[in-house]
């Protein structure tokens, strides 16, 4: 756990969050500023700052994050119409929290290319 990391604190329940699903090493919770009718974040327990820091041996963890994202999409009823999974990396992509997270966005039509 990184002391000053918001998402480590959410994992440790030291900061509040509307949890959607808690697994052994992955957690889904509602984004505090949703940009779509469904906007859920999926994080790993481990403090991995960005997707660039993911090591090859952590690939199964990324798969568990994606599995949970797919499950959340099914549970929220957006699986058939479609949804978007987003990982922002670095300032130009808009990453604001440096603990790896997967955005699950859905419930409305998505634009392409993204803004
Ligand atoms: P990023 O911009 O790093 O890809 O995404 C960070 C996300 O975390 C943003 O969508 C932002 O709304 C969300 N966020 C920031 N602070 C909090 C918080 O305290 N609680 C929750 N649930 N989400 C947060
Ligand atoms: Zn962290």
PDB file of C-alpha atoms and ligand atoms in Angstrom:
ATOM      1  CA  UNK A   1       0.000   0.000   0.000  1.00  0.00           C
ATOM      2  CA  UNK A   2       1.231   3.489  -0.880  1.00  0.00           C
ATOM      3  CA  UNK A   3       0.578   5.858   2.033  1.00  0.00           C
ATOM      4  CA  UNK A   4      -0.762   8.832   0.117  1.00  0.00           C
ATOM      5  CA  UNK A   5      -2.606   6.936  -2.624  1.00  0.00           C
ATOM      6  CA  UNK A   6      -6.366   7.548  -2.766  1.00  0.00           C
ATOM      7  CA  UNK A   7      -7.167   4.180  -4.352  1.00  0.00           C
ATOM      8  CA  UNK A   8      -4.984   2.278  -1.860  1.00  0.00           C
ATOM      9  CA  UNK A   9      -7.051   4.032   0.828  1.00  0.00           C
ATOM     10  CA  UNK A  10     -10.285   2.992  -0.899  1.00  0.00           C
ATOM     11  CA  UNK A  11      -9.000  -0.592  -1.020  1.00  0.00           C
ATOM     12  CA  UNK A  12      -8.178  -0.414   2.707  1.00  0.00           C
ATOM     13  CA  UNK A  13     -11.586   1.223   3.447  1.00  0.00           C
ATOM     14  CA  UNK A  14      -9.746   4.259   4.818  1.00  0.00           C
ATOM     15  CA  UNK A  15     -11.527   6.394   2.220  1.00  0.00           C
ATOM     16  CA  UNK A  16     -15.222   6.007   1.333  1.00  0.00           C
ATOM     17  CA  UNK A  17     -16.439   4.509  -1.923  1.00  0.00           C
ATOM     18  CA  UNK A  18     -19.638   2.984  -3.255  1.00  0.00           C
ATOM     19  CA  UNK A  19     -18.363  -0.540  -3.744  1.00  0.00           C
ATOM     20  CA  UNK A  20     -19.878  -2.624  -6.528  1.00  0.00           C
ATOM     21  CA  UNK A  21     -17.869  -5.829  -6.096  1.00  0.00           C
ATOM     22  CA  UNK A  22     -14.907  -6.748  -3.898  1.00  0.00           C
ATOM     23  CA  UNK A  23     -12.743  -9.699  -4.862  1.00  0.00           C
ATOM     24  CA  UNK A  24      -9.534 -11.073  -3.345  1.00  0.00           C
ATOM     25  CA  UNK A  25      -7.289  -8.785  -5.369  1.00  0.00           C
ATOM     26  CA  UNK A  26      -9.609  -6.615  -7.481  1.00  0.00           C
ATOM     27  CA  UNK A  27     -12.298  -4.100  -6.516  1.00  0.00           C
ATOM     28  CA  UNK A  28     -15.021  -2.311  -8.482  1.00  0.00           C
ATOM     29  CA  UNK A  29     -16.574   0.936  -7.214  1.00  0.00           C
ATOM     30  CA  UNK A  30     -18.604   3.848  -8.565  1.00  0.00           C
ATOM     31  CA  UNK A  31     -16.674   6.776 -10.007  1.00  0.00           C
ATOM     32  CA  UNK A  32     -17.343   9.883  -7.905  1.00  0.00           C
ATOM     33  CA  UNK A  33     -17.769  12.081 -11.022  1.00  0.00           C
ATOM     34  CA  UNK A  34     -19.530   9.828 -13.549  1.00  0.00           C
ATOM     35  CA  UNK A  35     -19.288  10.821 -17.201  1.00  0.00           C
ATOM     36  CA  UNK A  36     -21.787   8.190 -18.342  1.00  0.00           C
ATOM     37  CA  UNK A  37     -24.902   6.561 -16.807  1.00  0.00           C
ATOM     38  CA  UNK A  38     -22.643   3.639 -15.863  1.00  0.00           C
ATOM     39  CA  UNK A  39     -19.151   4.686 -14.759  1.00  0.00           C
ATOM     40  CA  UNK A  40     -17.373   2.201 -12.561  1.00  0.00           C
ATOM     41  CA  UNK A  41     -13.678   1.901 -11.753  1.00  0.00           C
ATOM     42  CA  UNK A  42     -11.893  -1.425 -11.370  1.00  0.00           C
ATOM     43  CA  UNK A  43      -8.627  -1.412  -9.397  1.00  0.00           C
ATOM     44  CA  UNK A  44      -6.136  -4.036  -8.284  1.00  0.00           C
ATOM     45  CA  UNK A  45      -5.211  -4.360  -4.611  1.00  0.00           C
ATOM     46  CA  UNK A  46      -1.554  -3.852  -5.499  1.00  0.00           C
ATOM     47  CA  UNK A  47      -0.290  -0.305  -5.885  1.00  0.00           C
ATOM     48  CA  UNK A  48       0.692  -0.278  -9.561  1.00  0.00           C
ATOM     49  CA  UNK A  49       0.962   3.414 -10.568  1.00  0.00           C
ATOM     50  CA  UNK A  50       0.236   3.082 -14.299  1.00  0.00           C
ATOM     51  CA  UNK A  51      -0.326   0.450 -16.973  1.00  0.00           C
ATOM     52  CA  UNK A  52       3.320   0.997 -17.985  1.00  0.00           C
ATOM     53  CA  UNK A  53       4.380  -0.397 -14.603  1.00  0.00           C
ATOM     54  CA  UNK A  54       2.527  -3.673 -15.109  1.00  0.00           C
ATOM     55  CA  UNK A  55       5.014  -6.544 -15.272  1.00  0.00           C
ATOM     56  CA  UNK A  56       4.492  -9.487 -17.649  1.00  0.00           C
ATOM     57  CA  UNK A  57       3.907 -11.817 -14.692  1.00  0.00           C
ATOM     58  CA  UNK A  58       1.027  -9.539 -13.621  1.00  0.00           C
ATOM     59  CA  UNK A  59      -0.886 -10.241 -16.831  1.00  0.00           C
ATOM     60  CA  UNK A  60      -3.338 -12.573 -15.006  1.00  0.00           C
ATOM     61  CA  UNK A  61      -4.195  -9.676 -12.685  1.00  0.00           C
ATOM     62  CA  UNK A  62      -5.085  -7.497 -15.672  1.00  0.00           C
ATOM     63  CA  UNK A  63      -7.268 -10.318 -16.951  1.00  0.00           C
ATOM     64  CA  UNK A  64      -9.058 -10.493 -13.591  1.00  0.00           C
ATOM     65  CA  UNK A  65      -9.687  -6.720 -13.819  1.00  0.00           C
ATOM     66  CA  UNK A  66     -11.158  -7.178 -17.296  1.00  0.00           C
ATOM     67  CA  UNK A  67     -13.235 -10.170 -16.119  1.00  0.00           C
ATOM     68  CA  UNK A  68     -14.671  -8.050 -13.309  1.00  0.00           C
ATOM     69  CA  UNK A  69     -15.363  -5.174 -15.727  1.00  0.00           C
ATOM     70  CA  UNK A  70     -17.274  -7.561 -18.009  1.00  0.00           C
ATOM     71  CA  UNK A  71     -19.215  -8.924 -15.026  1.00  0.00           C
ATOM     72  CA  UNK A  72     -20.107  -5.392 -13.877  1.00  0.00           C
ATOM     73  CA  UNK A  73     -21.293  -4.544 -17.405  1.00  0.00           C
ATOM     74  CA  UNK A  74     -23.520  -7.646 -17.413  1.00  0.00           C
ATOM     75  CA  UNK A  75     -24.898  -6.810 -13.954  1.00  0.00           C
ATOM     76  CA  UNK A  76     -25.712  -3.229 -15.038  1.00  0.00           C
ATOM     77  CA  UNK A  77     -27.445  -4.400 -18.195  1.00  0.00           C
ATOM     78  CA  UNK A  78     -25.108  -2.673 -20.658  1.00  0.00           C
ATOM     79  CA  UNK A  79     -23.419  -5.781 -21.955  1.00  0.00           C
ATOM     80  CA  UNK A  80     -25.567  -6.261 -25.037  1.00  0.00           C
ATOM     81  CA  UNK A  81     -25.595  -2.641 -26.254  1.00  0.00           C
ATOM     82  CA  UNK A  82     -21.897  -2.170 -25.596  1.00  0.00           C
ATOM     83  CA  UNK A  83     -19.549  -0.373 -23.265  1.00  0.00           C
ATOM     84  CA  UNK A  84     -16.076   1.035 -23.228  1.00  0.00           C
ATOM     85  CA  UNK A  85     -13.100  -0.007 -21.093  1.00  0.00           C
ATOM     86  CA  UNK A  86     -10.516   2.755 -20.685  1.00  0.00           C
ATOM     87  CA  UNK A  87      -7.101   2.940 -19.070  1.00  0.00           C
ATOM     88  CA  UNK A  88      -5.589   6.422 -19.132  1.00  0.00           C
ATOM     89  CA  UNK A  89      -1.801   6.496 -18.972  1.00  0.00           C
ATOM     90  CA  UNK A  90      -0.002   9.724 -18.168  1.00  0.00           C
ATOM     91  CA  UNK A  91      -0.935  13.413 -18.167  1.00  0.00           C
ATOM     92  CA  UNK A  92      -1.745  13.824 -21.853  1.00  0.00           C
ATOM     93  CA  UNK A  93      -4.279  10.981 -21.631  1.00  0.00           C
ATOM     94  CA  UNK A  94      -5.795  12.593 -18.528  1.00  0.00           C
ATOM     95  CA  UNK A  95      -4.609  10.188 -15.842  1.00  0.00           C
ATOM     96  CA  UNK A  96      -5.258  11.914 -12.519  1.00  0.00           C
ATOM     97  CA  UNK A  97      -4.944   9.055 -10.007  1.00  0.00           C
ATOM     98  CA  UNK A  98      -1.673   7.141 -10.154  1.00  0.00           C
ATOM     99  CA  UNK A  99      -2.985   3.739  -9.077  1.00  0.00           C
ATOM    100  CA  UNK A 100      -3.907   1.543 -12.031  1.00  0.00           C
ATOM    101  CA  UNK A 101      -7.639   1.614 -12.798  1.00  0.00           C
ATOM    102  CA  UNK A 102      -9.942   0.499 -15.549  1.00  0.00           C
ATOM    103  CA  UNK A 103     -12.934   2.716 -16.372  1.00  0.00           C
ATOM    104  CA  UNK A 104     -16.127   0.856 -17.298  1.00  0.00           C
ATOM    105  CA  UNK A 105     -18.287   3.316 -19.240  1.00  0.00           C
ATOM    106  CA  UNK A 106     -21.710   2.640 -20.700  1.00  0.00           C
ATOM    107  CA  UNK A 107     -25.400   3.401 -20.830  1.00  0.00           C
ATOM    108  CA  UNK A 108     -25.048   5.898 -23.677  1.00  0.00           C
ATOM    109  CA  UNK A 109     -23.540   6.027 -27.160  1.00  0.00           C
ATOM    110  CA  UNK A 110     -19.773   6.606 -27.107  1.00  0.00           C
ATOM    111  CA  UNK A 111     -17.975   8.852 -29.563  1.00  0.00           C
ATOM    112  CA  UNK A 112     -14.958   7.898 -31.618  1.00  0.00           C
ATOM    113  CA  UNK A 113     -12.297   9.189 -31.725  1.00  0.00           C
ATOM    114  CA  UNK A 114     -12.401   9.966 -27.989  1.00  0.00           C
ATOM    115  CA  UNK A 115     -11.841  13.560 -26.929  1.00  0.00           C
TER     116      UNK A 115
HETATM  117  P1  LIG B   1      -8.152   9.009 -14.385  1.00  0.00           P
HETATM  118  O1  LIG B   1      -8.426  10.445 -14.751  1.00  0.00           O
HETATM  119  O2  LIG B   1      -6.911   8.885 -13.526  1.00  0.00           O
HETATM  120  O3  LIG B   1      -8.140   8.059 -15.537  1.00  0.00           O
HETATM  121  O4  LIG B   1      -9.387   8.568 -13.521  1.00  0.00           O
HETATM  122  C1  LIG B   1      -9.510   8.841 -12.167  1.00  0.00           C
HETATM  123  C2  LIG B   1     -10.975   8.740 -11.834  1.00  0.00           C
HETATM  124  O5  LIG B   1     -11.105   8.690 -10.419  1.00  0.00           O
HETATM  125  C3  LIG B   1     -11.797   9.958 -12.308  1.00  0.00           C
HETATM  126  O6  LIG B   1     -12.816   9.523 -13.193  1.00  0.00           O
HETATM  127  C4  LIG B   1     -12.359  10.544 -11.013  1.00  0.00           C
HETATM  128  O7  LIG B   1     -13.675  11.024 -11.144  1.00  0.00           O
HETATM  129  C5  LIG B   1     -12.263   9.387 -10.048  1.00  0.00           C
HETATM  130  N1  LIG B   1     -12.090   9.778  -8.667  1.00  0.00           N
HETATM  131  C6  LIG B   1     -11.249  10.745  -8.202  1.00  0.00           C
HETATM  132  N2  LIG B   1     -11.348  10.828  -6.865  1.00  0.00           N
HETATM  133  C7  LIG B   1     -12.256   9.888  -6.482  1.00  0.00           C
HETATM  134  C8  LIG B   1     -12.779   9.480  -5.210  1.00  0.00           C
HETATM  135  O8  LIG B   1     -12.422   9.995  -4.150  1.00  0.00           O
HETATM  136  N3  LIG B   1     -13.695   8.484  -5.204  1.00  0.00           N
HETATM  137  C9  LIG B   1     -14.112   7.888  -6.364  1.00  0.00           C
HETATM  138  N4  LIG B   1     -15.026   6.928  -6.232  1.00  0.00           N
HETATM  139  N5  LIG B   1     -13.638   8.232  -7.572  1.00  0.00           N
HETATM  140  C10 LIG B   1     -12.726   9.227  -7.630  1.00  0.00           C
HETATM  141 ZN1  LIG B   2      -2.306   2.898  -4.679  1.00  0.00          ZN
END
